[in-house]
Amino acid sequence: MIYIFYITLVLLTLGMIFSIIRFVKGPTAGDRTVALDTMTTLMVAGLVVLAAVFDRLIYVDVALIYGVLGFIGVIVIARYLEGAL
Amino acid sequence: MSLYEIIGGLLSIIGASFLFLGGLGIYRMPDVYNRLQAGTKATTLGAMSLILGVGVVKMEDHWSWIVKAIIIIVFIAISNPISSHALSRAMYHRKKFPIIKSSDKNMDAYREVFEKQEREKEEKK
Amino acid sequence: MITGEFYVLPLKTNNYKHMKTLTLSEKLTRFIINWLFLMIVWFAFTTSLSAQELIAGAIATMFISLLTISLFTCCTFKLLSPRSLFYMSYFLVIFLRELIKSNFDVARRVLTPSLPINPGIVKFKTKLPTDFAKMVLANCITLTPGTLTIDVIDDTFYIHWIDVKTTNPEEAFIEIAETFEKILLKIFKP
């Protein structure tokens, strides 16, 4: 069973590498924020898988809080780019 | 292998592949709006499926895994489209217009509204 | 005021100013629904049924829902009738089907070497009555195949479409939003 989680973690890391390339390359601030948004979701999923691998329920709570903070961060950056803050 | 582990493992693998495709889509698409399309859709279903899979696998140990997994799934399904909508509108208001391949003028229906709002801003100043 | 905007984000920012004149029964309904919802979330967080946890949660969620009465604009008790509960579960099934379809669509586009896209922005009008229903429709459109809501002004939706088939508003409405709007009208206008 543990090997299935290893496979998912490898796939998540590959996706993360592509978004990091976009984060570094992205011509505008919007592209970088899109990459950040994707990375947040990937990280939430990764934390849940790690919680299952280490068998610690508390990591799931960490994942939820990470998701909430990432969402608020993206919203604030978007409002700032729009010029509404 | 129990039934829970087979179902959960399948869901996890499917979810992880969609998350990978989301990352690839972010890398390959040509402009911000198409990147948002690929990123939002693929990562939403991918994260939902992966987290549900982990919850189903761990449900044998304790029932609170699946409850917390469902809370995270609902939160992701609500928050992802909202943040992508906010980003797309912000980018349009920063004058990063979408790539349009055909030369039809009706293809950008939001342009007139945007120009009207800009004019109103100028008049206020 | 960013908390207010979260809830009605697809809409204009000054749309919730008229909320100041609420009658007592409206306030009470909102307070109770809000409190119940927050208690469910609290229970999902703690996942224990001991009396200490439940009392602490009840007090904390009561204060939060008292403070946010004017921000929660969505629900009345009509939404809990069996009829609209049935349509809600039907809506969920349709939504999941469209979500899975849209993911295979994205996967096909991303994995094709030549990137088969023809992007553009279209608009259409909706008949939905309340702001909350419009927000639900906007979020659903974002998650269905090839479409992304850019803005909602009054009752006009502006949609970025990855593969434009038509620029006519009526045809675009039939293509994108008709299935969802039919069910949403039944839920929100019983």
CSV table of C-alpha atoms in Angstrom, one decimal:
chain,number,residue,atom,x,y,z
A,1,MET,CA,0.0,0.0,0.0
A,2,ILE,CA,2.8,2.4,0.9
A,3,TYR,CA,4.2,2.1,-2.7
A,4,ILE,CA,1.0,3.6,-4.1
A,5,PHE,CA,1.5,6.7,-1.9
A,6,TYR,CA,5.1,6.8,-3.1
A,7,ILE,CA,3.9,6.8,-6.7
A,8,THR,CA,1.5,9.7,-6.0
A,9,LEU,CA,4.2,11.7,-4.3
A,10,VAL,CA,6.5,11.3,-7.3
A,11,LEU,CA,3.7,12.5,-9.7
A,12,LEU,CA,3.0,15.5,-7.3
A,13,THR,CA,6.7,16.4,-7.4
A,14,LEU,CA,6.8,16.3,-11.2
A,15,GLY,CA,3.7,18.6,-11.3
A,16,MET,CA,5.4,20.9,-8.7
A,17,ILE,CA,8.5,21.1,-10.8
A,18,PHE,CA,6.5,22.3,-13.9
A,19,SER,CA,4.8,24.9,-11.8
A,20,ILE,CA,8.1,26.1,-10.4
A,21,ILE,CA,9.5,26.5,-13.9
A,22,ARG,CA,6.4,28.6,-14.7
A,23,PHE,CA,6.9,30.5,-11.5
A,24,VAL,CA,10.5,31.4,-12.4
A,25,LYS,CA,9.9,32.0,-16.1
A,26,GLY,CA,6.4,33.6,-16.1
A,27,PRO,CA,6.5,36.9,-18.0
A,28,THR,CA,3.9,38.8,-15.9
A,29,ALA,CA,2.9,38.8,-12.2
A,30,GLY,CA,-0.3,37.1,-13.1
A,31,ASP,CA,1.5,34.0,-14.5
A,32,ARG,CA,3.5,33.8,-11.2
A,33,THR,CA,0.3,34.0,-9.1
A,34,VAL,CA,-1.4,31.3,-11.2
A,35,ALA,CA,1.7,29.1,-10.6
A,36,LEU,CA,1.5,29.9,-6.9
A,37,ASP,CA,-2.2,29.0,-6.7
A,38,THR,CA,-1.5,25.6,-8.4
A,39,MET,CA,1.4,25.0,-6.1
A,40,THR,CA,-0.8,25.6,-3.0
A,41,THR,CA,-3.3,23.0,-4.2
A,42,LEU,CA,-0.5,20.5,-5.0
A,43,MET,CA,1.0,21.1,-1.5
A,44,VAL,CA,-2.4,20.5,0.2
A,45,ALA,CA,-2.7,17.2,-1.5
A,46,GLY,CA,0.9,16.3,-0.8
A,47,LEU,CA,0.4,17.1,2.9
A,48,VAL,CA,-2.6,14.8,3.1
A,49,VAL,CA,-0.6,12.0,1.5
A,50,LEU,CA,2.3,12.6,3.9
A,51,ALA,CA,-0.2,12.4,6.8
A,52,ALA,CA,-1.2,8.9,5.5
A,53,VAL,CA,2.4,7.8,5.0
A,54,PHE,CA,3.5,8.9,8.5
A,55,ASP,CA,0.1,7.9,10.0
A,56,ARG,CA,-0.4,11.2,11.8
A,57,LEU,CA,-4.0,12.7,11.7
A,58,ILE,CA,-2.8,16.1,12.8
A,59,TYR,CA,-1.1,16.7,9.5
A,60,VAL,CA,-4.5,16.8,7.8
A,61,ASP,CA,-5.4,19.8,9.9
A,62,VAL,CA,-2.1,21.4,8.8
A,63,ALA,CA,-3.1,20.8,5.2
A,64,LEU,CA,-6.5,22.5,5.7
A,65,ILE,CA,-4.9,25.6,7.3
A,66,TYR,CA,-2.3,25.7,4.6
A,67,GLY,CA,-5.1,25.7,2.0
A,68,VAL,CA,-7.0,28.5,3.8
A,69,LEU,CA,-3.9,30.7,4.0
A,70,GLY,CA,-2.9,30.1,0.4
A,71,PHE,CA,-6.4,31.0,-0.8
A,72,ILE,CA,-6.4,34.3,1.2
A,73,GLY,CA,-2.9,35.0,-0.1
A,74,VAL,CA,-4.0,34.6,-3.7
A,75,ILE,CA,-7.1,36.7,-3.2
A,76,VAL,CA,-5.1,39.5,-1.7
A,77,ILE,CA,-2.5,39.4,-4.5
A,78,ALA,CA,-5.3,39.5,-7.1
A,79,ARG,CA,-7.0,42.5,-5.4
A,80,TYR,CA,-3.6,44.3,-5.3
A,81,LEU,CA,-2.9,43.6,-9.0
A,82,GLU,CA,-6.4,45.0,-9.8
A,83,GLY,CA,-5.6,48.2,-7.9
A,84,ALA,CA,-8.4,47.8,-5.5
A,85,LEU,CA,-6.4,47.7,-2.3
B,1,MET,CA,-5.3,-5.9,0.3
B,2,SER,CA,-8.7,-5.0,1.5
B,3,LEU,CA,-11.5,-3.5,-0.6
B,4,TYR,CA,-10.9,-0.1,1.0
B,5,GLU,CA,-7.2,-0.1,-0.1
B,6,ILE,CA,-8.0,-1.1,-3.7
B,7,ILE,CA,-10.6,1.7,-4.2
B,8,GLY,CA,-8.6,4.3,-2.3
B,9,GLY,CA,-5.4,3.4,-4.2
B,10,LEU,CA,-7.1,3.7,-7.5
B,11,LEU,CA,-8.6,7.1,-6.6
B,12,SER,CA,-5.2,8.3,-5.4
B,13,ILE,CA,-3.4,7.3,-8.6
B,14,ILE,CA,-6.1,9.0,-10.8
B,15,GLY,CA,-6.0,12.2,-8.7
B,16,ALA,CA,-2.2,12.4,-8.7
B,17,SER,CA,-2.1,12.0,-12.5
B,18,PHE,CA,-4.7,14.9,-12.9
B,19,LEU,CA,-2.6,17.0,-10.5
B,20,PHE,CA,0.5,16.3,-12.7
B,21,LEU,CA,-1.5,17.3,-15.8
B,22,GLY,CA,-2.5,20.5,-14.0
B,23,GLY,CA,1.2,21.3,-13.5
B,24,LEU,CA,2.0,20.4,-17.1
B,25,GLY,CA,-0.9,22.6,-18.3
B,26,ILE,CA,0.4,25.6,-16.4
B,27,TYR,CA,3.7,25.1,-18.2
B,28,ARG,CA,2.4,24.6,-21.7
B,29,MET,CA,-0.5,27.0,-22.2
B,30,PRO,CA,0.2,30.2,-24.1
B,31,ASP,CA,-1.4,33.0,-21.9
B,32,VAL,CA,-2.8,33.7,-18.4
B,33,TYR,CA,-6.4,32.8,-19.1
B,34,ASN,CA,-5.7,29.4,-20.7
B,35,ARG,CA,-3.2,28.7,-17.9
B,36,LEU,CA,-6.0,29.4,-15.3
B,37,GLN,CA,-8.3,27.1,-17.2
B,38,ALA,CA,-5.9,24.2,-17.2
B,39,GLY,CA,-4.7,24.8,-13.6
B,40,THR,CA,-8.1,25.3,-12.0
B,41,LYS,CA,-10.0,22.4,-13.5
B,42,ALA,CA,-7.2,19.7,-13.3
B,43,THR,CA,-6.0,20.6,-9.8
B,44,THR,CA,-9.6,20.7,-8.4
B,45,LEU,CA,-10.6,17.2,-9.5
B,46,GLY,CA,-7.1,15.9,-8.9
B,47,ALA,CA,-7.0,17.1,-5.3
B,48,MET,CA,-10.6,16.0,-4.6
B,49,SER,CA,-9.9,12.5,-5.9
B,50,LEU,CA,-6.5,12.1,-4.2
B,51,ILE,CA,-7.7,13.3,-0.8
B,52,LEU,CA,-10.9,11.2,-1.0
B,53,GLY,CA,-8.7,8.2,-1.9
B,54,VAL,CA,-6.4,8.8,1.2
B,55,GLY,CA,-9.5,9.2,3.4
B,56,VAL,CA,-11.0,5.9,2.1
B,57,VAL,CA,-7.7,4.0,2.6
B,58,LYS,CA,-7.4,5.3,6.2
B,59,MET,CA,-11.1,4.9,7.0
B,60,GLU,CA,-10.3,1.4,8.5
B,61,ASP,CA,-8.1,2.9,11.2
B,62,HIS,CA,-10.4,5.7,12.3
B,63,TRP,CA,-13.5,7.4,11.0
B,64,SER,CA,-12.3,10.9,11.5
B,65,TRP,CA,-9.9,10.6,8.5
B,66,ILE,CA,-12.8,10.5,6.0
B,67,VAL,CA,-14.7,13.4,7.8
B,68,LYS,CA,-11.7,15.7,7.7
B,69,ALA,CA,-11.0,14.6,4.1
B,70,ILE,CA,-14.5,15.7,3.1
B,71,ILE,CA,-14.1,19.0,4.8
B,72,ILE,CA,-10.9,19.7,2.8
B,73,ILE,CA,-12.6,18.5,-0.5
B,74,VAL,CA,-15.6,20.9,0.1
B,75,PHE,CA,-13.2,23.8,0.8
B,76,ILE,CA,-11.1,23.2,-2.3
B,77,ALA,CA,-14.2,22.9,-4.5
B,78,ILE,CA,-15.4,26.3,-3.2
B,79,SER,CA,-12.1,28.2,-3.0
B,80,ASN,CA,-10.4,27.2,-6.3
B,81,PRO,CA,-12.9,28.8,-8.8
B,82,ILE,CA,-13.2,31.9,-6.7
B,83,SER,CA,-9.5,32.6,-6.7
B,84,SER,CA,-9.2,31.9,-10.4
B,85,HIS,CA,-12.1,34.3,-11.1
B,86,ALA,CA,-10.5,37.0,-9.0
B,87,LEU,CA,-7.1,36.5,-10.8
B,88,SER,CA,-8.6,36.6,-14.3
B,89,ARG,CA,-10.5,39.8,-13.7
B,90,ALA,CA,-7.4,41.4,-12.1
B,91,MET,CA,-5.4,40.5,-15.2
B,92,TYR,CA,-8.0,41.9,-17.6
B,93,HIS,CA,-8.0,45.2,-15.6
B,94,ARG,CA,-4.2,45.3,-15.9
B,95,LYS,CA,-4.7,45.3,-19.7
B,96,LYS,CA,-3.3,41.9,-20.3
B,97,PHE,CA,-5.8,41.0,-23.0
B,98,PRO,CA,-6.3,37.4,-24.0
B,99,ILE,CA,-4.7,35.9,-27.1
B,100,ILE,CA,-7.4,35.6,-29.9
B,101,LYS,CA,-6.5,33.6,-33.0
B,102,SER,CA,-9.3,34.6,-35.3
B,103,SER,CA,-9.9,38.1,-36.5
B,104,ASP,CA,-13.6,38.3,-35.5
B,105,LYS,CA,-14.3,41.5,-33.5
B,106,ASN,CA,-17.1,39.8,-31.5
B,107,MET,CA,-14.6,37.4,-29.9
B,108,ASP,CA,-13.8,39.8,-27.1
B,109,ALA,CA,-17.1,40.7,-25.6
B,110,TYR,CA,-15.7,42.1,-22.3
B,111,ARG,CA,-13.6,44.8,-24.0
B,112,GLU,CA,-16.5,47.3,-24.3
B,113,VAL,CA,-17.4,47.0,-20.6
B,114,PHE,CA,-13.8,47.4,-19.7
B,115,GLU,CA,-13.4,50.5,-21.8
B,116,LYS,CA,-16.6,52.0,-20.4
B,117,GLN,CA,-15.3,51.5,-16.8
B,118,GLU,CA,-12.0,53.1,-17.8
B,119,ARG,CA,-13.8,56.1,-19.2
B,120,GLU,CA,-15.8,56.5,-16.0
B,121,LYS,CA,-12.6,56.4,-13.9
B,122,GLU,CA,-11.1,59.1,-16.1
B,123,GLU,CA,-14.2,61.3,-15.6
B,124,LYS,CA,-14.0,61.0,-11.8
B,125,LYS,CA,-10.5,62.3,-11.8
C,1,MET,CA,-14.2,44.7,4.4
C,2,ILE,CA,-12.6,41.8,2.7
C,3,THR,CA,-14.6,39.2,4.5
C,4,GLY,CA,-17.8,40.6,2.9
C,5,GLU,CA,-16.3,40.4,-0.5
C,6,PHE,CA,-15.4,36.8,-0.1
C,7,TYR,CA,-18.9,35.8,0.0
C,8,VAL,CA,-20.2,37.8,-2.9
C,9,LEU,CA,-17.0,37.9,-4.8
C,10,PRO,CA,-18.3,37.6,-8.4
C,11,LEU,CA,-20.5,40.6,-7.8
C,12,LYS,CA,-20.1,44.4,-7.4
C,13,THR,CA,-18.6,45.4,-4.1
C,14,ASN,CA,-21.4,47.7,-2.9
C,15,ASN,CA,-24.2,45.2,-3.5
C,16,TYR,CA,-24.6,44.3,0.2
C,17,LYS,CA,-25.2,47.8,1.5
C,18,HIS,CA,-29.0,47.3,1.5
C,19,MET,CA,-28.5,44.6,4.2
C,20,LYS,CA,-28.7,47.2,7.0
C,21,THR,CA,-32.5,47.2,7.1
C,22,LEU,CA,-33.3,43.6,8.1
C,23,THR,CA,-36.4,42.6,10.0
C,24,LEU,CA,-36.1,40.6,13.2
C,25,SER,CA,-37.3,37.3,11.7
C,26,GLU,CA,-34.8,37.5,8.9
C,27,LYS,CA,-32.0,38.2,11.3
C,28,LEU,CA,-33.1,35.2,13.4
C,29,THR,CA,-33.3,32.9,10.4
C,30,ARG,CA,-29.8,33.8,9.3
C,31,PHE,CA,-28.4,33.5,12.8
C,32,ILE,CA,-29.8,30.0,13.3
C,33,ILE,CA,-28.7,28.7,9.8
C,34,ASN,CA,-25.3,30.3,10.3
C,35,TRP,CA,-24.9,28.8,13.8
C,36,LEU,CA,-26.0,25.3,12.6
C,37,PHE,CA,-23.5,25.4,9.7
C,38,LEU,CA,-20.6,26.5,11.9
C,39,MET,CA,-21.5,23.8,14.4
C,40,ILE,CA,-21.2,21.2,11.7
C,41,VAL,CA,-17.8,22.5,10.7
C,42,TRP,CA,-16.7,22.6,14.3
C,43,PHE,CA,-17.8,19.0,14.8
C,44,ALA,CA,-15.9,18.0,11.6
C,45,PHE,CA,-12.7,19.7,13.0
C,46,THR,CA,-12.8,18.1,16.5
C,47,THR,CA,-14.5,14.8,15.6
C,48,SER,CA,-15.4,14.1,19.2
C,49,LEU,CA,-18.8,14.0,21.0
C,50,SER,CA,-17.6,14.9,24.5
C,51,ALA,CA,-19.6,17.6,26.3
C,52,GLN,CA,-16.7,20.0,26.8
C,53,GLU,CA,-15.9,20.2,23.1
C,54,LEU,CA,-19.5,20.7,22.1
C,55,ILE,CA,-20.2,23.5,24.7
C,56,ALA,CA,-17.0,25.3,23.8
C,57,GLY,CA,-17.9,25.0,20.1
C,58,ALA,CA,-21.5,26.2,20.7
C,59,ILE,CA,-20.3,29.4,22.5
C,60,ALA,CA,-17.6,30.2,20.0
C,61,THR,CA,-19.8,29.7,16.9
C,62,MET,CA,-22.6,31.6,18.5
C,63,PHE,CA,-20.4,34.7,18.9
C,64,ILE,CA,-19.1,34.3,15.3
C,65,SER,CA,-22.6,34.1,13.8
C,66,LEU,CA,-23.8,37.0,15.9
C,67,LEU,CA,-21.0,39.1,14.4
C,68,THR,CA,-21.5,38.1,10.8
C,69,ILE,CA,-25.3,38.4,10.5
C,70,SER,CA,-25.1,41.1,7.8
C,71,LEU,CA,-22.5,39.2,5.7
C,72,PHE,CA,-24.3,35.9,5.2
C,73,THR,CA,-26.8,36.6,2.4
C,74,CYS,CA,-27.6,33.1,1.1
C,75,CYS,CA,-30.1,31.0,2.9
C,76,THR,CA,-33.7,30.7,4.1
C,77,PHE,CA,-35.4,27.6,5.6
C,78,LYS,CA,-37.0,27.0,2.2
C,79,LEU,CA,-33.8,25.5,1.1
C,80,LEU,CA,-34.3,22.6,3.6
C,81,SER,CA,-37.5,21.4,2.1
C,82,PRO,CA,-37.4,17.8,0.6
C,83,ARG,CA,-38.1,19.1,-2.9
C,84,SER,CA,-35.1,21.4,-3.0
C,85,LEU,CA,-32.9,18.8,-1.2
C,86,PHE,CA,-33.8,16.4,-4.0
C,87,TYR,CA,-32.8,19.0,-6.6
C,88,MET,CA,-29.6,19.8,-4.7
C,89,SER,CA,-28.5,16.1,-4.9
C,90,TYR,CA,-29.4,16.0,-8.6
C,91,PHE,CA,-27.4,19.2,-9.1
C,92,LEU,CA,-24.4,17.6,-7.3
C,93,VAL,CA,-24.6,14.5,-9.7
C,94,ILE,CA,-24.7,16.7,-12.8
C,95,PHE,CA,-21.9,18.9,-11.4
C,96,LEU,CA,-19.6,15.9,-10.8
C,97,ARG,CA,-20.3,14.5,-14.3
C,98,GLU,CA,-19.4,17.9,-15.9
C,99,LEU,CA,-16.3,18.2,-13.7
C,100,ILE,CA,-15.0,14.8,-14.8
C,101,LYS,CA,-15.8,15.6,-18.4
C,102,SER,CA,-14.0,18.9,-18.2
C,103,ASN,CA,-10.9,17.2,-16.7
C,104,PHE,CA,-10.6,14.8,-19.6
C,105,ASP,CA,-11.1,17.7,-22.0
C,106,VAL,CA,-8.2,19.6,-20.3
C,107,ALA,CA,-6.1,16.4,-20.3
C,108,ARG,CA,-6.7,16.0,-24.1
C,109,ARG,CA,-5.8,19.6,-24.8
C,110,VAL,CA,-2.6,19.6,-22.7
C,111,LEU,CA,-1.3,16.3,-24.0
C,112,THR,CA,-1.9,17.0,-27.7
C,113,PRO,CA,1.4,18.4,-29.1
C,114,SER,CA,-0.2,21.1,-31.3
C,115,LEU,CA,-2.4,22.6,-28.4
C,116,PRO,CA,-5.8,22.7,-30.1
C,117,ILE,CA,-7.3,25.9,-28.7
C,118,ASN,CA,-9.3,28.8,-30.1
C,119,PRO,CA,-9.8,31.2,-27.2
C,120,GLY,CA,-12.2,34.2,-26.9
C,121,ILE,CA,-14.6,35.9,-24.6
C,122,VAL,CA,-18.4,35.6,-24.9
C,123,LYS,CA,-21.3,36.9,-22.9
C,124,PHE,CA,-24.8,35.8,-22.1
C,125,LYS,CA,-27.7,36.8,-19.8
C,126,THR,CA,-29.2,34.8,-17.0
C,127,LYS,CA,-32.6,34.8,-15.3
C,128,LEU,CA,-31.5,33.8,-11.8
C,129,PRO,CA,-33.0,36.0,-9.1
C,130,THR,CA,-30.5,36.3,-6.2
C,131,ASP,CA,-26.8,37.1,-5.9
C,132,PHE,CA,-26.1,33.8,-4.1
C,133,ALA,CA,-27.6,31.8,-7.0
C,134,LYS,CA,-25.5,33.8,-9.5
C,135,MET,CA,-22.4,33.0,-7.5
C,136,VAL,CA,-23.1,29.3,-7.5
C,137,LEU,CA,-23.7,29.4,-11.3
C,138,ALA,CA,-20.5,31.4,-11.8
C,139,ASN,CA,-18.4,28.9,-9.8
C,140,CYS,CA,-20.0,25.9,-11.7
C,141,ILE,CA,-19.3,27.5,-15.0
C,142,THR,CA,-15.6,27.8,-14.0
C,143,LEU,CA,-15.4,24.1,-13.3
C,144,THR,CA,-17.2,22.9,-16.5
C,145,PRO,CA,-15.5,22.1,-19.8
C,146,GLY,CA,-13.4,24.9,-21.3
C,147,THR,CA,-15.0,27.9,-19.7
C,148,LEU,CA,-13.9,30.5,-17.0
C,149,THR,CA,-16.0,33.3,-15.6
C,150,ILE,CA,-14.2,36.6,-15.9
C,151,ASP,CA,-16.9,39.0,-14.6
C,152,VAL,CA,-20.6,39.2,-13.6
C,153,ILE,CA,-22.3,42.6,-14.0
C,154,ASP,CA,-25.9,42.7,-13.0
C,155,ASP,CA,-27.3,39.7,-14.9
C,156,THR,CA,-24.7,39.4,-17.7
C,157,PHE,CA,-21.9,36.8,-17.5
C,158,TYR,CA,-18.6,37.3,-19.3
C,159,ILE,CA,-17.0,34.0,-20.0
C,160,HIS,CA,-13.5,33.1,-21.3
C,161,TRP,CA,-14.0,30.1,-23.6
C,162,ILE,CA,-11.0,28.0,-24.6
C,163,ASP,CA,-12.7,26.7,-27.8
C,164,VAL,CA,-15.2,29.3,-29.1
C,165,LYS,CA,-18.0,27.7,-31.0
C,166,THR,CA,-20.4,30.7,-31.3
C,167,THR,CA,-20.3,34.4,-30.3
C,168,ASN,CA,-24.1,34.7,-30.3
C,169,PRO,CA,-25.3,35.3,-26.6
C,170,GLU,CA,-28.4,33.0,-26.8
C,171,GLU,CA,-26.5,30.1,-28.4
C,172,ALA,CA,-23.6,30.5,-26.0
C,173,PHE,CA,-26.1,30.4,-23.1
C,174,ILE,CA,-27.6,27.1,-24.4
C,175,GLU,CA,-24.1,25.7,-24.9
C,176,ILE,CA,-22.7,26.7,-21.5
C,177,ALA,CA,-25.2,27.3,-18.8
C,178,GLU,CA,-28.6,26.0,-19.6
C,179,THR,CA,-28.4,22.6,-17.7
C,180,PHE,CA,-27.3,24.3,-14.5
C,181,GLU,CA,-29.6,27.2,-14.7
C,182,LYS,CA,-32.7,25.0,-15.0
C,183,ILE,CA,-31.9,23.2,-11.8
C,184,LEU,CA,-30.8,26.3,-9.9
C,185,LEU,CA,-34.1,28.0,-10.8
C,186,LYS,CA,-36.0,25.1,-9.3
C,187,ILE,CA,-33.9,25.2,-6.1
C,188,PHE,CA,-34.0,29.0,-5.5
C,189,LYS,CA,-37.5,29.7,-6.7
C,190,PRO,CA,-39.7,26.9,-5.4
